[in-house]
Coordinates of N, CA and C and ligand atoms in Angstrom, one line a residue:
M1 N 128.1 101.6 5.8 CA 127.5 102.7 4.5 C 129.1 102.6 3.9
T2 N 128.3 102.0 2.6 CA 129.5 103.1 1.3 C 129.3 103.8 0.7
A3 N 130.3 103.8 0.0 CA 129.7 105.0 -1.1 C 128.8 105.0 -1.9
A4 N 128.8 103.6 -2.4 CA 127.4 103.1 -3.3 C 126.4 103.7 -2.5
H5 N 126.1 103.8 -1.2 CA 124.6 104.6 -0.9 C 124.3 106.6 -0.7
I6 N 125.3 106.3 -1.2 CA 125.3 108.1 -1.7 C 124.6 108.1 -2.5
P7 N 123.2 108.9 -2.3 CA 122.2 109.3 -3.9 C 123.2 109.9 -4.8
T8 N 123.3 109.8 -5.6 CA 124.2 110.4 -6.8 C 123.3 111.1 -8.5
P9 N 122.5 112.1 -8.2 CA 123.7 113.6 -7.1 C 122.5 113.1 -5.5
P10 N 123.4 113.7 -4.6 CA 122.3 113.9 -3.2 C 121.7 115.3 -3.6
A11 N 120.0 115.6 -3.3 CA 119.7 116.7 -3.1 C 120.7 117.5 -2.7
L12 N 120.9 118.1 -1.9 CA 121.5 118.0 -1.3 C 122.9 118.1 -0.7
V13 N 123.8 119.0 -0.3 CA 125.4 118.9 -0.1 C 125.6 119.5 1.2
I14 N 125.9 118.9 2.6 CA 126.1 120.1 3.7 C 127.7 119.9 4.0
F15 N 128.0 121.0 4.0 CA 129.9 121.8 4.1 C 129.9 122.2 5.4
D16 N 130.3 121.1 6.6 CA 130.9 122.0 7.8 C 132.3 123.5 7.0
V17 N 133.3 123.5 8.2 CA 133.2 125.3 7.4 C 134.9 125.1 7.6
D18 N 135.1 125.5 9.4 CA 136.2 125.5 9.4 C 137.1 124.2 9.1
Y19 N 139.0 124.2 8.6 CA 139.3 123.0 8.4 C 138.9 122.7 7.2
T20 N 137.9 122.7 6.4 CA 137.4 121.8 5.8 C 137.2 122.9 4.5
L21 N 135.8 124.0 4.3 CA 136.4 125.0 3.3 C 137.6 126.0 4.0
L22 N 137.3 127.5 5.1 CA 137.9 127.4 5.2 C 139.1 126.5 5.8
R23 N 140.9 127.2 6.2 CA 141.7 126.4 6.3 C 142.6 128.9 6.9
P24 N 143.0 127.4 8.9 CA 142.7 128.4 9.8 C 144.4 129.1 9.6
G25 N 144.8 130.6 9.8 CA 146.2 130.6 9.3 C 147.1 130.3 10.0
T26 N 148.6 130.8 10.1 CA 149.2 129.8 10.7 C 150.1 130.0 12.5
R27 N 148.8 131.3 12.5 CA 148.6 131.9 13.7 C 148.2 130.9 14.9
F28 N 147.4 130.1 14.4 CA 146.5 129.0 15.0 C 147.7 128.0 14.8
E29 N 149.2 127.6 14.5 CA 149.2 126.1 14.7 C 150.7 126.8 14.9
A30 N 151.7 125.3 15.2 CA 152.3 125.0 15.8 C 153.4 126.9 16.3
E31 N 153.8 127.0 14.8 CA 154.6 128.3 15.5 C 154.4 129.6 15.0
G32 N 152.5 129.8 14.9 CA 152.1 130.6 15.1 C 151.8 130.9 17.3
Y33 N 151.7 129.8 18.2 CA 151.4 129.4 19.5 C 153.0 129.6 20.0
R34 N 154.3 129.5 19.8 CA 155.5 129.9 19.7 C 156.0 131.4 19.9
A35 N 155.5 131.9 19.1 CA 155.5 133.5 18.7 C 154.0 133.7 19.3
L36 N 152.9 133.9 19.7 CA 152.5 133.9 21.1 C 152.6 134.5 22.1
G37 N 153.2 132.7 22.6 CA 154.5 133.3 23.8 C 154.8 133.8 24.1
H38 N 155.9 134.2 22.7 CA 156.5 134.7 23.2 C 156.2 136.3 22.7
E39 N 155.2 137.3 23.5 CA 155.2 138.2 22.9 C 154.5 138.5 24.7
F40 N 153.7 137.7 25.2 CA 153.7 137.3 26.7 C 154.3 136.7 27.6
G41 N 155.4 136.6 27.1 CA 156.3 136.2 28.1 C 156.8 134.2 28.4
L42 N 155.9 133.6 27.3 CA 156.1 132.1 27.6 C 156.4 131.7 26.7
D43 N 157.9 130.8 27.4 CA 158.7 130.1 26.3 C 158.0 129.0 25.9
L44 N 156.9 128.5 24.7 CA 156.4 127.5 24.5 C 157.2 126.5 23.0
D45 N 157.1 125.2 23.2 CA 157.8 124.6 21.9 C 156.9 123.7 21.0
P46 N 157.1 124.2 19.8 CA 156.1 123.7 18.9 C 156.4 122.5 18.6
G47 N 158.1 122.4 19.4 CA 157.8 120.6 18.9 C 156.9 119.9 20.1
R48 N 156.2 120.5 20.6 CA 155.4 119.4 21.6 C 153.8 119.4 20.8
W49 N 153.3 120.1 19.8 CA 152.5 120.2 19.2 C 151.8 119.0 19.4
D50 N 152.1 117.5 18.3 CA 151.7 116.2 18.7 C 150.3 116.8 20.2
A51 N 151.2 116.6 20.4 CA 150.9 116.7 22.3 C 149.6 117.4 22.9
A52 N 149.6 118.3 21.9 CA 148.7 119.9 22.5 C 147.9 118.8 21.6
E53 N 147.5 118.4 20.7 CA 146.4 118.0 20.2 C 145.7 117.3 20.4
R54 N 146.4 116.2 21.1 CA 145.0 114.3 21.4 C 145.3 115.2 22.6
A55 N 145.7 116.3 23.5 CA 145.7 117.1 25.0 C 143.8 117.6 24.6
V56 N 144.0 118.2 23.4 CA 142.9 119.2 22.8 C 141.4 118.2 22.7
Y57 N 142.6 117.4 21.6 CA 141.3 115.8 21.7 C 140.2 115.7 23.7
A58 N 141.2 115.6 23.9 CA 140.6 114.9 25.4 C 139.5 115.7 26.3
A59 N 140.3 117.6 26.2 CA 139.1 117.8 26.2 C 138.1 118.1 26.4
M60 N 138.5 118.6 24.5 CA 136.9 118.6 24.4 C 136.2 117.4 24.5
L61 N 136.3 116.2 25.1 CA 135.2 115.2 24.9 C 135.0 114.8 26.2
E62 N 135.4 116.0 27.5 CA 135.5 115.6 28.1 C 134.7 116.5 29.1
R63 N 134.6 118.5 28.4 CA 133.3 119.1 28.5 C 131.8 118.2 27.5
R64 N 132.9 117.6 26.6 CA 131.6 117.4 25.5 C 130.2 116.3 27.3
E65 N 131.6 115.3 27.7 CA 130.6 114.7 28.4 C 130.1 115.3 30.7
L66 N 130.2 117.3 29.8 CA 130.3 117.4 30.4 C 129.0 118.3 30.4
L67 N 128.1 118.9 29.4 CA 127.9 119.8 28.7 C 127.0 119.1 28.0
G68 N 127.4 117.8 27.1 CA 127.0 117.3 25.6 C 127.0 117.8 24.6
T69 N 125.8 117.6 24.7 CA 126.1 118.7 22.2 C 125.6 120.2 22.9
L70 N 125.6 121.2 23.5 CA 124.4 122.2 23.5 C 125.6 123.3 22.9
H71 N 125.8 124.2 22.5 CA 126.1 125.4 21.8 C 127.1 125.5 22.9
D72 N 128.8 125.4 22.3 CA 129.5 125.6 23.8 C 130.2 126.7 23.6
E73 N 129.9 127.7 24.1 CA 130.6 129.1 23.5 C 132.3 128.7 24.7
G74 N 131.9 127.9 25.6 CA 133.3 128.3 26.7 C 134.4 127.2 26.1
V75 N 134.7 126.6 24.6 CA 135.3 125.3 24.3 C 136.2 126.3 24.1
Y76 N 136.1 127.3 23.4 CA 137.4 127.9 22.0 C 138.3 128.2 23.2
E77 N 137.7 129.0 24.3 CA 138.9 129.4 24.9 C 140.3 128.2 26.1
I78 N 139.2 127.0 26.3 CA 140.2 125.8 26.7 C 140.8 125.0 25.5
V79 N 140.2 125.3 24.3 CA 141.1 125.0 23.7 C 143.0 126.0 23.5
A80 N 142.7 126.6 23.4 CA 143.7 127.7 23.3 C 144.4 127.4 24.5
T81 N 143.6 127.7 25.7 CA 144.3 126.9 27.0 C 145.3 125.5 27.4
T82 N 145.0 125.1 26.9 CA 144.8 123.8 26.6 C 146.4 123.8 24.8
I83 N 146.4 124.1 24.5 CA 147.3 124.0 23.2 C 148.5 124.8 24.2
I84 N 148.8 126.2 25.2 CA 149.2 126.6 26.0 C 150.4 125.9 26.5
E85 N 148.9 125.7 27.4 CA 149.5 124.6 28.9 C 150.9 123.1 27.9
E86 N 150.5 122.3 27.5 CA 150.6 121.6 26.2 C 151.5 122.0 25.6
L87 N 152.1 122.8 25.4 CA 153.6 123.5 24.9 C 154.1 124.8 24.9
G88 N 154.1 124.2 27.2 CA 154.6 124.5 27.9 C 154.0 125.6 29.4
G89 N 153.1 125.7 29.0 CA 152.5 127.0 29.4 C 153.5 127.7 30.4
G90 N 152.9 128.3 31.8 CA 153.3 129.4 32.5 C 152.8 129.9 33.5
D91 N 152.6 131.2 34.0 CA 152.0 131.2 35.4 C 150.5 132.1 34.5
P92 N 149.6 131.0 35.4 CA 148.3 130.2 35.0 C 147.4 131.9 34.2
E93 N 147.3 133.4 35.4 CA 147.3 134.8 34.9 C 148.0 134.5 33.5
V94 N 149.1 134.4 32.8 CA 149.9 134.7 31.9 C 149.0 134.0 30.6
V95 N 148.9 132.5 30.9 CA 148.3 131.4 29.9 C 147.3 132.6 29.5
T96 N 146.0 132.4 30.3 CA 144.7 132.7 29.7 C 144.3 134.3 29.4
A97 N 145.3 135.2 29.5 CA 145.7 136.6 28.6 C 146.2 136.0 27.6
A98 N 147.0 134.8 27.7 CA 147.3 135.1 26.1 C 146.6 133.4 25.7
A99 N 145.8 133.5 25.6 CA 144.2 131.9 25.3 C 143.4 133.3 24.6
R100 N 143.0 133.7 25.5 CA 142.0 135.0 25.1 C 142.6 135.9 24.2
A101 N 143.7 136.8 23.9 CA 144.2 137.5 22.9 C 144.1 136.1 22.1
Q102 N 144.9 135.0 21.7 CA 143.9 134.0 20.7 C 143.3 133.8 19.9
L103 N 142.2 133.9 20.9 CA 140.8 133.6 20.5 C 140.0 134.7 20.0
A104 N 140.5 136.1 20.6 CA 140.0 137.1 19.4 C 140.6 136.8 18.6
E105 N 141.6 136.0 18.1 CA 142.0 136.2 16.9 C 140.9 135.4 15.8
W106 N 141.4 133.8 17.0 CA 139.8 133.1 16.4 C 139.2 133.3 15.6
W107 N 138.5 134.8 15.4 CA 136.9 135.3 15.3 C 137.2 135.7 14.0
N108 N 138.3 137.0 14.1 CA 138.4 138.0 12.6 C 138.4 137.2 11.6
V109 N 137.8 136.5 11.0 CA 138.1 135.8 9.9 C 139.4 135.7 8.3
E110 N 140.1 137.6 8.1 CA 141.7 137.8 8.1 C 142.5 136.5 7.9
H111 N 141.9 136.1 9.4 CA 142.7 134.6 9.4 C 142.6 133.9 9.0
F112 N 141.7 133.6 8.1 CA 141.8 132.2 7.0 C 141.4 133.0 5.8
T113 N 141.8 131.4 5.5 CA 141.7 131.6 3.3 C 140.6 130.0 3.2
L114 N 140.9 130.2 1.8 CA 139.5 128.5 1.8 C 140.8 128.1 0.5
Y115 N 140.8 126.6 1.5 CA 141.6 126.1 0.4 C 141.1 125.9 -0.8
D116 N 142.8 125.1 -1.3 CA 142.7 125.4 -3.0 C 141.3 125.3 -4.0
D117 N 140.6 123.5 -3.3 CA 140.0 123.0 -3.6 C 138.3 123.6 -3.7
V118 N 137.9 124.2 -3.0 CA 136.6 125.0 -2.9 C 136.2 125.8 -3.5
L119 N 136.9 126.0 -4.2 CA 135.7 126.9 -5.5 C 135.6 126.9 -6.6
P120 N 136.5 125.5 -7.1 CA 136.0 124.7 -8.1 C 135.0 123.6 -7.2
C121 N 135.0 122.7 -6.4 CA 134.4 122.5 -5.7 C 132.3 123.1 -6.1
L122 N 132.3 123.2 -5.1 CA 131.2 124.1 -5.5 C 131.5 125.2 -6.8
Q123 N 131.6 125.8 -7.2 CA 131.5 125.7 -8.6 C 130.9 124.6 -9.8
R124 N 132.0 123.4 -9.1 CA 131.0 122.2 -10.0 C 129.0 121.5 -8.8
L125 N 129.8 121.9 -8.5 CA 127.5 120.7 -7.8 C 127.4 122.3 -7.9
H126 N 127.3 123.1 -7.9 CA 126.4 124.4 -8.5 C 125.7 124.4 -9.3
D127 N 127.2 124.2 -10.8 CA 126.5 124.4 -11.8 C 125.5 123.1 -12.2
A128 N 126.0 121.7 -11.3 CA 125.0 120.9 -11.4 C 123.9 120.5 -10.6
G129 N 123.2 122.0 -9.7 CA 122.2 122.5 -10.1 C 121.5 121.9 -8.6
L130 N 122.6 121.4 -7.8 CA 123.8 121.5 -6.7 C 122.6 122.7 -4.7
A131 N 121.8 121.4 -4.4 CA 122.0 122.7 -3.8 C 122.9 121.9 -2.3
L132 N 123.8 123.6 -1.7 CA 125.0 123.3 -1.5 C 124.1 124.7 0.0
A133 N 124.5 124.0 1.5 CA 124.7 124.7 2.7 C 125.7 124.1 3.8
L134 N 126.2 124.9 4.3 CA 127.0 125.1 5.7 C 126.8 124.9 6.7
L135 N 127.0 124.2 8.1 CA 126.8 123.8 9.0 C 127.8 124.0 9.7
S136 N 127.8 124.5 10.7 CA 129.2 125.1 12.1 C 128.7 125.3 13.4
N137 N 129.7 124.4 14.1 CA 130.1 124.2 15.1 C 130.9 126.0 15.8
T138 N 130.5 126.9 15.4 CA 130.8 128.2 16.0 C 129.4 129.0 16.4
S139 N 129.5 130.3 16.5 CA 129.3 132.3 16.6 C 129.2 132.7 16.1
R140 N 129.7 132.6 15.6 CA 130.3 133.6 13.8 C 129.1 133.6 12.7
D141 N 128.7 134.3 12.6 CA 127.3 135.2 11.4 C 128.2 134.0 9.9
L142 N 127.4 133.1 9.5 CA 128.2 133.0 8.4 C 127.4 133.1 6.8
D143 N 126.8 134.3 7.2 CA 126.5 134.6 6.0 C 127.4 135.2 5.5
A144 N 127.9 136.2 6.5 CA 128.5 136.9 6.5 C 130.3 136.6 6.0
V145 N 130.3 135.2 6.9 CA 132.3 134.6 6.4 C 131.4 133.8 5.3
A146 N 130.5 133.4 4.5 CA 129.5 133.1 3.0 C 130.2 134.5 2.2
A147 N 130.0 135.3 2.5 CA 129.8 136.7 1.9 C 131.6 137.1 1.6
H148 N 131.8 137.2 3.0 CA 132.9 137.5 2.3 C 134.8 136.2 1.5
F149 N 134.2 135.8 1.3 CA 134.9 134.9 0.7 C 133.9 133.7 -0.3
G150 N 133.8 135.1 -0.7 CA 133.0 135.3 -1.9 C 132.4 133.7 -2.9
L151 N 131.6 133.5 -1.4 CA 130.8 132.1 -1.5 C 128.7 131.8 -1.6
G152 N 128.7 133.7 -1.0 CA 127.5 133.8 -1.6 C 126.9 134.0 -2.0
A153 N 127.2 133.2 -3.6 CA 126.7 132.3 -5.0 C 126.4 131.7 -5.0
F154 N 127.9 130.2 -4.4 CA 126.6 129.4 -4.4 C 126.2 128.2 -3.0
V155 N 125.5 129.1 -2.0 CA 125.5 128.2 -0.7 C 123.9 129.1 -0.4
D156 N 123.4 127.9 -0.8 CA 121.7 128.1 -0.6 C 121.0 128.1 1.0
L157 N 121.9 128.0 2.1 CA 121.6 128.5 3.4 C 123.1 127.4 4.7
A158 N 123.1 128.6 5.4 CA 124.2 128.7 6.1 C 123.0 128.0 8.1
V159 N 124.1 127.5 8.9 CA 122.6 127.0 10.0 C 124.9 126.9 11.2
A160 N 124.2 127.7 11.8 CA 125.2 127.8 13.4 C 124.5 126.8 14.3
S161 N 125.5 126.6 15.0 CA 125.2 125.7 15.8 C 124.4 126.3 17.5
S162 N 125.3 128.0 17.6 CA 125.5 128.6 17.8 C 123.3 129.9 18.0
V163 N 123.3 129.3 17.0 CA 121.6 129.5 16.4 C 120.9 128.7 17.0
V164 N 121.4 127.8 16.7 CA 120.4 126.4 17.4 C 120.7 125.9 19.0
G165 N 121.8 126.4 19.7 CA 121.6 126.0 19.9 C 121.7 124.3 20.5
H166 N 122.2 124.4 19.7 CA 122.6 123.1 19.5 C 123.8 122.2 18.8
C167 N 125.6 121.1 19.3 CA 125.8 121.7 18.5 C 126.3 120.3 17.6
K168 N 126.5 119.9 16.0 CA 126.8 118.8 15.8 C 128.2 117.6 16.6
P169 N 127.6 116.5 17.0 CA 126.8 116.1 16.4 C 125.5 115.5 16.4
A170 N 124.9 116.3 16.9 CA 123.7 116.5 18.4 C 121.7 115.9 16.8
P171 N 122.0 115.3 16.6 CA 120.5 115.3 16.0 C 119.7 116.6 15.6
E172 N 119.8 117.0 17.1 CA 119.0 118.6 16.6 C 119.4 120.2 15.2
I173 N 120.7 119.4 15.3 CA 121.0 120.7 14.6 C 120.8 120.4 13.2
F174 N 121.2 118.6 13.0 CA 120.8 118.3 11.1 C 119.9 118.5 11.4
A175 N 118.4 118.2 12.2 CA 117.3 118.3 11.9 C 117.4 119.6 11.9
A176 N 117.5 120.6 12.6 CA 117.1 121.8 12.4 C 117.3 122.5 10.6
L177 N 118.4 122.1 9.9 CA 118.8 122.5 8.8 C 118.4 122.1 7.6
L178 N 117.9 120.7 7.5 CA 117.3 119.7 6.4 C 115.8 120.8 7.0
A179 N 115.1 120.6 8.3 CA 114.0 121.5 7.9 C 113.6 122.5 7.3
E180 N 114.7 124.1 7.2 CA 115.0 124.4 6.7 C 115.6 124.2 5.1
A181 N 116.2 123.3 5.0 CA 116.0 123.1 3.7 C 115.2 122.0 2.8
S182 N 114.8 121.8 3.4 CA 113.0 121.2 2.5 C 113.9 120.0 2.3
V183 N 114.2 119.6 3.2 CA 115.6 118.3 2.3 C 115.1 116.5 3.4
A184 N 114.2 115.8 2.4 CA 114.3 114.5 3.4 C 116.0 113.5 4.0
A185 N 116.1 113.8 5.1 CA 117.6 113.4 5.4 C 118.2 112.9 4.5
D186 N 117.7 111.3 3.6 CA 118.9 110.4 3.4 C 118.9 111.2 1.7
E187 N 118.3 112.3 1.2 CA 118.3 113.1 0.2 C 119.9 114.1 0.5
A188 N 120.5 114.0 1.6 CA 121.4 115.1 2.3 C 122.7 114.2 2.6
V189 N 123.8 115.3 2.0 CA 124.8 114.6 2.1 C 126.0 115.9 3.1
M190 N 126.6 115.5 4.0 CA 127.6 116.2 5.0 C 128.8 116.1 4.9
V191 N 129.8 116.8 3.9 CA 131.1 116.5 4.4 C 131.9 117.4 5.0
G192 N 132.6 116.6 5.7 CA 133.0 118.0 6.9 C 135.1 117.2 7.0
D193 N 135.5 116.9 8.1 CA 137.2 117.2 8.5 C 137.1 116.6 9.4
N194 N 135.5 116.4 10.0 CA 135.4 115.2 12.0 C 135.0 114.3 11.7
L195 N 135.4 113.8 11.9 CA 134.4 112.4 12.0 C 133.2 111.7 12.7
E196 N 134.0 112.8 14.3 CA 132.9 112.2 15.0 C 131.4 113.7 15.1
D197 N 132.0 114.8 14.9 CA 131.0 115.6 14.6 C 129.8 115.9 13.2
D198 N 131.3 115.1 12.4 CA 130.2 115.8 10.8 C 130.1 114.1 10.2
V199 N 130.7 113.8 9.8 CA 130.2 112.2 9.7 C 129.5 111.7 9.8
R200 N 130.6 111.1 11.8 CA 128.7 110.2 12.4 C 127.3 110.5 13.2
G201 N 127.6 112.3 13.1 CA 126.6 113.1 13.5 C 125.4 112.7 11.5
A202 N 126.1 112.5 10.8 CA 125.7 112.5 10.0 C 124.7 111.6 9.6
I203 N 125.0 110.6 9.8 CA 125.2 109.0 9.9 C 123.4 108.6 10.5
A204 N 123.8 109.4 11.2 CA 122.8 109.2 13.2 C 122.4 110.2 12.6
A205 N 121.9 111.2 12.8 CA 120.6 112.2 11.7 C 119.6 111.7 10.8
G206 N 120.1 110.2 9.7 CA 119.5 109.8 8.8 C 120.7 110.4 7.0
C207 N 121.4 111.3 6.9 CA 122.1 111.8 6.7 C 122.9 111.0 5.8
H208 N 123.6 110.7 4.9 CA 124.5 111.0 4.4 C 126.2 111.2 5.0
G209 N 127.4 110.6 4.6 CA 128.1 111.1 5.7 C 130.0 110.9 4.9
V210 N 130.1 112.1 4.3 CA 132.1 112.0 3.8 C 132.8 113.1 4.5
L211 N 133.7 111.8 4.6 CA 135.3 112.1 6.0 C 136.1 113.2 4.4
L212 N 136.4 114.7 5.3 CA 137.3 114.3 4.2 C 138.5 114.9 4.8
D213 N 139.8 114.2 4.5 CA 140.3 113.9 5.1 C 142.0 113.7 4.8
R214 N 141.9 115.4 4.7 CA 143.5 116.0 4.2 C 145.0 115.9 4.3
R215 N 144.9 115.5 6.2 CA 146.0 115.0 6.0 C 146.3 113.0 5.6
G216 N 145.3 112.8 5.4 CA 145.2 111.1 5.0 C 145.9 110.6 6.8
R217 N 145.2 110.8 7.9 CA 145.3 110.4 9.3 C 144.5 109.3 8.9
W218 N 143.4 109.1 8.2 CA 142.1 107.9 8.8 C 141.9 107.6 8.4
D219 N 141.6 105.9 8.8 CA 141.6 104.2 8.0 C 140.3 104.2 8.1
V220 N 139.3 104.7 7.6 CA 137.8 104.2 9.0 C 137.1 104.0 7.6
P221 N 136.5 103.0 7.4 CA 135.0 102.1 6.7 C 134.3 103.1 5.7
L222 N 133.9 104.7 6.0 CA 133.2 105.0 5.6 C 134.0 106.2 4.4
P223 N 133.0 106.6 3.6 CA 133.7 107.1 1.9 C 134.5 108.4 2.9
T224 N 135.2 108.3 2.1 CA 136.7 109.7 2.6 C 137.7 110.1 0.9
I225 N 137.0 110.6 1.0 CA 138.4 112.3 0.7 C 139.0 112.6 1.1
R226 N 140.0 112.7 -0.2 CA 142.1 113.5 0.0 C 141.5 115.0 0.2
G227 N 140.4 115.0 -0.6 CA 140.7 117.3 -1.1 C 138.9 116.6 -1.9
L228 N 138.4 118.4 -1.2 CA 137.5 118.4 -2.4 C 137.5 118.3 -3.4
D229 N 138.1 117.7 -4.9 CA 138.6 118.1 -5.9 C 138.2 116.1 -6.2
E230 N 138.2 115.8 -4.9 CA 137.3 114.0 -4.9 C 135.7 113.9 -5.0
L231 N 135.0 115.4 -5.0 CA 134.1 115.3 -4.4 C 132.7 115.2 -5.7
P232 N 132.7 115.6 -6.7 CA 131.2 115.7 -7.9 C 132.2 114.4 -7.8
A233 N 133.4 113.3 -8.2 CA 133.2 112.7 -9.0 C 132.1 111.0 -7.8
L234 N 132.4 111.7 -6.8 CA 132.1 110.5 -5.8 C 130.3 110.7 -5.6
L235 N 130.4 112.6 -6.0 CA 128.5 112.7 -6.2 C 128.1 111.9 -7.0
G236 N 128.5 111.6 -8.7 CA 127.8 111.0 -9.0 C 128.1 112.1 -11.0
L237 N 129.1 113.1 -10.6 CA 129.4 114.2 -11.6 C 130.3 113.8 -11.7
L238 N 129.9 113.8 -13.0 CA 131.2 112.8 -14.4 C 131.4 114.3 -14.7
G239 N 133.0 114.2 -15.2 CA 133.9 115.5 -15.8 C 133.7 116.8 -16.1
Ligands
MG301 MG1 135.8 121.2 11.0

């Protein structure tokens, strides 16, 4: 698929939430984990962050092989535990306590901010009359999240995996959103930072996919943008 096949403009633009619209705070990065470890008496090495990210990826793949694409409330603690262990770990009970403390903070929207390019992009698409949706693997109340960040006026509907019971990249969650929006799959474009869940999931569901690669990490033959400022033009909105 190439960018040329994306309808310009599409009837519906679907956004992933975490790392696409919402930027997790520094407490969820290497130095934040070092500080968390300090609170719990663990000596964590932020220099091992890249290895931790790879370990999280492997752990999530393993978890998915076990559970398929069912909504998975347990994966969040596994992510935090894996990171802590990869950064140095320690007594398993202490690691678990630290992971649970970190997880509790993940659900606090006060630790997140909007990326700078979010509001201008959503405003531009909204002004052009495009319907906009949120689609997230989460158990957060997405309407509350949208309201908290001032996105309520732009977002027409929001679907969370905890409600549907399936996670991206499952076709079921895309189908649930499309049914609610009354939009045909090939009239919808999904934009997200996760190649498998957001982009390949959308394509498998018959939608179009745009990869948001903020860190320039990917080289894939799929429509890719480095920031949301590039999205309006990709969707045929000029000026
Ligand atoms: Mg994401």
